[in-house]
Amino acid sequence: MAISEAARFVRTVLFVPPGVNPDDVTDDMILPGSNIVLGPYAGDAKIKDVDFVKSSNRPKDCPKDDRPEFAMLGRSNVGKSSLINFLVRKKEVALTSKKPGKTQLINHFLVNKSWYIVDLPGYGFANAPESARMDWSSFTKGYFLNRETLVSVLLLIDASVPPQKIDLDCANWLGRNNMSMTFVFTKCDKMKGGKGRRPDENIRNFLELIKENYRQHPPWIMTSSVTGLGRDELLFHMSQLRNYWNNEETD
Ligand SMILES: Nc1nc2c(ncn2[C@@H]2O[C@H](COP(=O)(O)OP(=O)(O)OP(=O)(O)O)[C@@H](O)[C@H]2O)c(=O)[nH]1
Ligand SMILES: [Mg+2]
């Protein structure tokens, strides 16, 4: 039987989470501003409290317990630290700056005493101070490849600029290493960036460029830490990945 246009759309464009049969997906299950289908594992998405735990300068110094975690990865200045503050609704939980290279260590934040958000140093910013142009390859890659409690990497992509080679390289590296990842497009409020295109066009172009490397599109979502766009949706998405992960761990 020929696969219908709609079924092909569900299978190739949407992110269908564990617990959902692609044939059962309906429009109202798709989170706005994303390709993410909400499934039965979603829940407990509210953030009640957040505590800074520690900064580590080597992957092996990171907290050693079995709590699931999400890592924020992306170019310097893409808005990783801002996204953390936006998710937890506190201004200065993670320190942000107009100058790239602000975050230089692996910072663990404990949410609701049960899971971690991890702020990482940014990669590839030519104008960063010398000290910030660290060797991403050994430092951050070591963390990714050895962190068993990592549920998903949130790869942040600045939607106010056209696709950048370094982000595509990073997405492909994560893909090749079978890392679970979510593309989080940031700065979607910058509708009229001086140079270039609008966020939705930049996002479409980015997704088109990575498409051939994935059989199923990784989940992606639009956010703005200025307007609050995508906050609840991203938290729901993280909850379904986390709850599924917890479930697998205890089986
Ligand atoms: N317009 C707009 N600006 C943003 C948004 N998110 C972050 N910014 C700004 O971008 C700059 C960098 O933000 P950070 O959160 O410090 O970026 P980072 O990725 O943590 O940077 P490093 O720690 O240097 O790797 C700051 O000036 C933020 O105010 C957004 O959604 N919209
Ligand atoms: Mg930062």
Short mmCIF file of C-alpha atoms and ligand atoms in Angstrom, two decimals:
data_model
loop_
_atom_site.label_atom_id
_atom_site.label_comp_id
_atom_site.label_asym_id
_atom_site.label_seq_id
_atom_site.Cartn_x
_atom_site.Cartn_y
_atom_site.Cartn_z
CA MET A 1 0.00 0.00 0.00
CA ALA A 2 1.33 3.42 -0.89
CA ILE A 3 2.26 5.43 2.16
CA SER A 4 0.11 8.53 2.27
CA GLU A 5 1.48 12.06 2.12
CA ALA A 6 0.38 12.61 5.71
CA ALA A 7 2.04 9.44 6.94
CA ARG A 8 5.25 10.38 5.16
CA PHE A 9 5.14 13.79 6.84
CA VAL A 10 4.77 12.20 10.25
CA ARG A 11 7.61 9.78 9.62
CA THR A 12 10.14 12.13 8.10
CA VAL A 13 9.45 15.56 9.51
CA LEU A 14 8.03 15.14 12.97
CA PHE A 15 9.78 13.90 16.08
CA VAL A 16 7.60 11.09 17.40
CA PRO A 17 8.56 10.28 21.01
CA PRO A 18 8.57 6.89 22.70
CA GLY A 19 5.10 5.62 23.46
CA VAL A 20 3.45 7.13 20.37
CA ASN A 21 2.47 5.18 17.28
CA PRO A 22 3.21 7.38 14.22
CA ASP A 23 -0.15 6.34 12.76
CA ASP A 24 -1.99 7.86 15.72
CA VAL A 25 -0.44 11.35 15.52
CA THR A 26 -2.93 14.18 15.18
CA ASP A 27 -2.27 17.91 14.71
CA ASP A 28 -3.15 18.83 18.28
CA MET A 29 -0.35 16.59 19.57
CA ILE A 30 2.33 18.76 17.91
CA LEU A 31 3.90 21.39 20.15
CA PRO A 32 3.55 24.88 18.59
CA GLY A 33 6.74 26.26 17.01
CA SER A 34 8.35 22.85 16.80
CA ASN A 35 8.24 19.45 15.09
CA ILE A 36 7.75 17.71 18.44
CA VAL A 37 4.86 15.38 19.13
CA LEU A 38 3.76 15.24 22.75
CA GLY A 39 3.41 11.70 24.05
CA PRO A 40 2.26 9.85 27.16
CA TYR A 41 5.53 10.34 29.03
CA ALA A 42 5.12 14.13 29.19
CA GLY A 43 4.30 15.51 32.62
CA ASP A 44 5.89 17.07 35.68
CA ALA A 45 7.22 19.83 33.48
CA LYS A 46 7.07 22.60 36.11
CA ILE A 47 10.25 23.93 37.64
CA LYS A 48 9.82 24.43 41.37
CA ASP A 49 13.36 25.11 42.44
CA VAL A 50 16.85 25.20 41.05
CA ASP A 51 20.17 25.03 42.83
CA PHE A 52 23.62 25.62 41.48
CA VAL A 53 25.64 22.53 42.37
CA LYS A 54 29.16 22.95 41.08
CA SER A 55 31.53 24.01 38.34
CA SER A 56 33.84 21.35 36.99
CA ASN A 57 36.86 21.88 34.80
CA ARG A 58 37.20 18.25 33.84
CA PRO A 59 34.46 15.85 32.78
CA LYS A 60 35.46 13.44 35.53
CA ASP A 61 34.84 16.08 38.21
CA CYS A 62 31.13 16.29 37.33
CA PRO A 63 28.58 15.17 39.96
CA LYS A 64 28.46 11.43 40.31
CA ASP A 65 24.92 10.27 40.81
CA ASP A 66 22.25 8.78 38.63
CA ARG A 67 20.15 11.83 37.97
CA PRO A 68 19.28 12.48 34.32
CA GLU A 69 20.72 15.59 32.72
CA PHE A 70 20.41 17.89 29.71
CA ALA A 71 23.43 19.74 28.36
CA MET A 72 23.33 23.14 26.70
CA LEU A 73 25.69 23.26 23.76
CA GLY A 74 26.21 25.89 21.12
CA ARG A 75 28.33 28.67 19.79
CA SER A 76 29.62 31.30 22.15
CA ASN A 77 26.98 33.99 22.58
CA VAL A 78 24.15 31.84 21.13
CA GLY A 79 22.25 32.21 24.42
CA LYS A 80 22.93 29.03 26.41
CA SER A 81 23.11 30.72 29.79
CA SER A 82 20.13 32.94 28.93
CA LEU A 83 18.11 29.85 28.01
CA ILE A 84 18.78 28.33 31.41
CA ASN A 85 17.64 31.49 33.17
CA PHE A 86 14.59 31.60 30.92
CA LEU A 87 13.68 28.00 31.70
CA VAL A 88 14.05 28.40 35.44
CA ARG A 89 12.60 31.95 35.41
CA LYS A 90 15.46 33.44 37.38
CA LYS A 91 17.61 36.23 36.05
CA GLU A 92 21.01 35.33 37.31
CA VAL A 93 21.14 31.62 37.86
CA ALA A 94 23.52 31.22 34.96
CA LEU A 95 25.73 34.20 34.21
CA THR A 96 25.28 35.78 30.81
CA SER A 97 27.20 38.40 28.90
CA LYS A 98 27.24 40.34 25.65
CA LYS A 99 30.86 39.28 25.34
CA PRO A 100 31.37 35.73 24.10
CA GLY A 101 33.26 33.28 26.25
CA LYS A 102 31.46 34.02 29.52
CA THR A 103 30.91 30.39 30.53
CA GLN A 104 34.18 28.50 30.79
CA LEU A 105 33.44 25.49 32.95
CA ILE A 106 30.92 22.66 33.09
CA ASN A 107 28.23 24.03 35.41
CA HIS A 108 25.64 21.75 36.97
CA PHE A 109 22.26 23.10 38.07
CA LEU A 110 19.94 20.78 39.97
CA VAL A 111 16.24 21.22 39.17
CA ASN A 112 13.50 20.08 41.58
CA LYS A 113 16.19 18.04 43.37
CA SER A 114 15.78 15.45 40.64
CA TRP A 115 17.47 16.34 37.35
CA TYR A 116 20.28 18.50 36.01
CA ILE A 117 20.65 21.26 33.48
CA VAL A 118 24.28 21.67 32.45
CA ASP A 119 25.72 24.91 31.15
CA LEU A 120 28.76 24.40 28.95
CA PRO A 121 31.33 26.75 27.45
CA GLY A 122 30.50 27.85 23.92
CA TYR A 123 32.47 26.75 20.92
CA GLY A 124 34.03 28.56 18.04
CA PHE A 125 33.95 32.26 18.49
CA ALA A 126 36.85 33.85 16.66
CA ASN A 127 36.71 37.03 18.70
CA ALA A 128 36.61 35.33 22.07
CA PRO A 129 39.37 36.14 24.50
CA GLU A 130 42.30 33.74 24.19
CA SER A 131 41.37 31.90 27.35
CA ALA A 132 37.90 31.20 25.99
CA ARG A 133 39.10 29.64 22.77
CA MET A 134 39.63 26.39 24.53
CA ASP A 135 40.11 23.04 22.99
CA TRP A 136 36.49 22.06 22.60
CA SER A 137 37.50 18.76 21.09
CA SER A 138 39.04 17.24 24.18
CA PHE A 139 37.12 19.06 26.89
CA THR A 140 33.52 18.97 25.79
CA LYS A 141 33.73 15.89 23.61
CA GLY A 142 35.08 13.94 26.57
CA TYR A 143 32.04 14.98 28.56
CA PHE A 144 29.61 13.91 25.82
CA LEU A 145 31.15 10.57 25.12
CA ASN A 146 31.41 9.51 28.76
CA ARG A 147 28.37 10.95 30.47
CA GLU A 148 25.98 8.07 30.87
CA THR A 149 23.26 10.13 32.51
CA LEU A 150 22.97 12.52 29.56
CA VAL A 151 19.37 12.33 28.31
CA SER A 152 19.71 14.80 25.45
CA VAL A 153 22.03 17.49 24.21
CA LEU A 154 20.21 20.73 23.56
CA LEU A 155 22.11 22.12 20.61
CA LEU A 156 21.38 25.83 20.48
CA ILE A 157 21.35 27.51 17.09
CA ASP A 158 21.01 31.26 16.60
CA ALA A 159 17.95 31.67 14.39
CA SER A 160 18.78 35.31 13.63
CA VAL A 161 21.68 34.36 11.36
CA PRO A 162 21.91 32.00 8.35
CA PRO A 163 23.18 28.46 8.98
CA GLN A 164 26.81 28.48 10.15
CA LYS A 165 29.30 25.81 9.19
CA ILE A 166 30.50 25.29 12.73
CA ASP A 167 26.95 24.51 13.92
CA LEU A 168 26.39 22.10 11.05
CA ASP A 169 29.70 20.39 11.85
CA CYS A 170 28.68 20.09 15.47
CA ALA A 171 25.26 18.67 14.62
CA ASN A 172 26.89 16.15 12.34
CA TRP A 173 29.47 15.17 14.95
CA LEU A 174 26.71 14.55 17.51
CA GLY A 175 24.72 12.61 14.93
CA ARG A 176 27.66 10.41 14.01
CA ASN A 177 28.20 9.63 17.67
CA ASN A 178 24.56 8.70 18.14
CA MET A 179 23.93 11.39 20.71
CA SER A 180 20.32 12.14 21.46
CA MET A 181 19.87 15.79 20.59
CA THR A 182 17.32 18.55 20.33
CA PHE A 183 17.85 21.62 18.18
CA VAL A 184 16.84 24.69 20.14
CA PHE A 185 16.65 27.75 17.91
CA THR A 186 17.36 30.88 19.96
CA LYS A 187 16.76 34.61 19.41
CA CYS A 188 13.58 33.97 17.40
CA ASP A 189 12.41 37.44 18.48
CA LYS A 190 15.00 39.04 16.19
CA MET A 191 12.68 39.25 13.24
CA LYS A 192 14.55 41.99 11.43
CA GLY A 193 18.20 41.16 11.89
CA GLY A 194 20.20 43.80 9.99
CA LYS A 195 21.83 41.27 7.71
CA GLY A 196 20.20 38.25 6.27
CA ARG A 197 16.94 36.48 6.61
CA ARG A 198 14.18 36.01 9.10
CA PRO A 199 14.37 33.32 11.77
CA ASP A 200 11.85 31.01 10.09
CA GLU A 201 13.82 31.08 6.84
CA ASN A 202 17.12 30.51 8.65
CA ILE A 203 15.59 27.57 10.49
CA ARG A 204 14.19 26.05 7.32
CA ASN A 205 17.57 26.37 5.61
CA PHE A 206 19.37 24.83 8.59
CA LEU A 207 17.02 21.86 8.73
CA GLU A 208 17.35 21.36 5.00
CA LEU A 209 21.14 21.25 5.28
CA ILE A 210 21.24 18.61 8.02
CA LYS A 211 18.39 16.54 6.62
CA GLU A 212 20.46 14.06 4.70
CA ASN A 213 22.34 13.03 7.83
CA TYR A 214 19.28 11.81 9.68
CA ARG A 215 16.70 9.22 8.93
CA GLN A 216 14.22 10.90 11.22
CA HIS A 217 14.46 14.59 11.97
CA PRO A 218 15.77 15.28 15.45
CA PRO A 219 13.34 17.32 17.53
CA TRP A 220 13.61 21.07 17.02
CA ILE A 221 11.92 24.02 18.69
CA MET A 222 11.83 27.82 18.38
CA THR A 223 12.60 29.89 21.48
CA SER A 224 13.24 33.43 22.62
CA SER A 225 14.48 34.20 26.08
CA VAL A 226 13.25 37.77 25.48
CA THR A 227 9.60 37.03 24.68
CA GLY A 228 9.26 33.65 26.42
CA LEU A 229 8.49 31.87 23.17
CA GLY A 230 8.81 28.10 23.43
CA ARG A 231 9.44 27.91 27.17
CA ASP A 232 6.55 25.68 28.23
CA GLU A 233 6.87 23.62 25.08
CA LEU A 234 10.57 22.95 25.65
CA LEU A 235 9.91 21.98 29.28
CA PHE A 236 7.23 19.52 28.16
CA HIS A 237 9.59 18.03 25.62
CA MET A 238 12.34 17.68 28.23
CA SER A 239 9.85 16.08 30.62
CA GLN A 240 8.87 13.38 28.18
CA LEU A 241 12.49 12.52 27.38
CA ARG A 242 13.37 12.51 31.08
CA ASN A 243 10.41 10.46 32.24
CA TYR A 244 11.04 7.91 29.52
CA TRP A 245 14.72 7.76 30.51
CA ASN A 246 13.81 7.26 34.18
CA ASN A 247 11.40 4.55 33.20
CA GLU A 248 14.02 2.70 31.16
CA GLU A 249 16.54 2.98 33.99
CA THR A 250 14.27 1.39 36.55
CA ASP A 251 13.04 -1.41 34.30
N1 LIG B 1 17.30 39.12 21.29
C1 LIG B 1 17.71 38.08 22.01
N2 LIG B 1 18.92 38.10 22.62
C2 LIG B 1 19.30 37.03 23.34
C3 LIG B 1 18.48 35.86 23.44
N3 LIG B 1 19.14 34.94 24.19
C4 LIG B 1 20.32 35.52 24.54
N4 LIG B 1 20.44 36.76 24.03
C5 LIG B 1 21.59 37.69 24.23
O1 LIG B 1 22.76 37.09 23.68
C6 LIG B 1 23.93 37.38 24.48
C7 LIG B 1 24.65 36.12 24.89
O2 LIG B 1 23.85 35.36 25.79
P1 LIG B 1 24.47 34.23 26.76
O3 LIG B 1 23.32 33.53 27.35
O4 LIG B 1 25.50 34.80 27.68
O5 LIG B 1 25.22 33.31 25.68
P2 LIG B 1 26.07 31.97 25.94
O6 LIG B 1 25.72 31.04 24.83
O7 LIG B 1 25.88 31.46 27.32
O8 LIG B 1 27.57 32.49 25.71
P3 LIG B 1 28.95 31.88 26.28
O9 LIG B 1 28.80 31.61 27.75
O10 LIG B 1 29.93 32.95 25.95
O11 LIG B 1 29.23 30.63 25.50
C8 LIG B 1 23.41 38.21 25.65
O12 LIG B 1 23.62 39.57 25.37
C9 LIG B 1 21.92 37.89 25.69
O13 LIG B 1 21.15 38.91 26.26
C10 LIG B 1 17.19 35.87 22.77
O14 LIG B 1 16.39 34.91 22.81
N5 LIG B 1 16.87 37.00 22.08
MG MG B 2 27.19 31.10 28.87
#
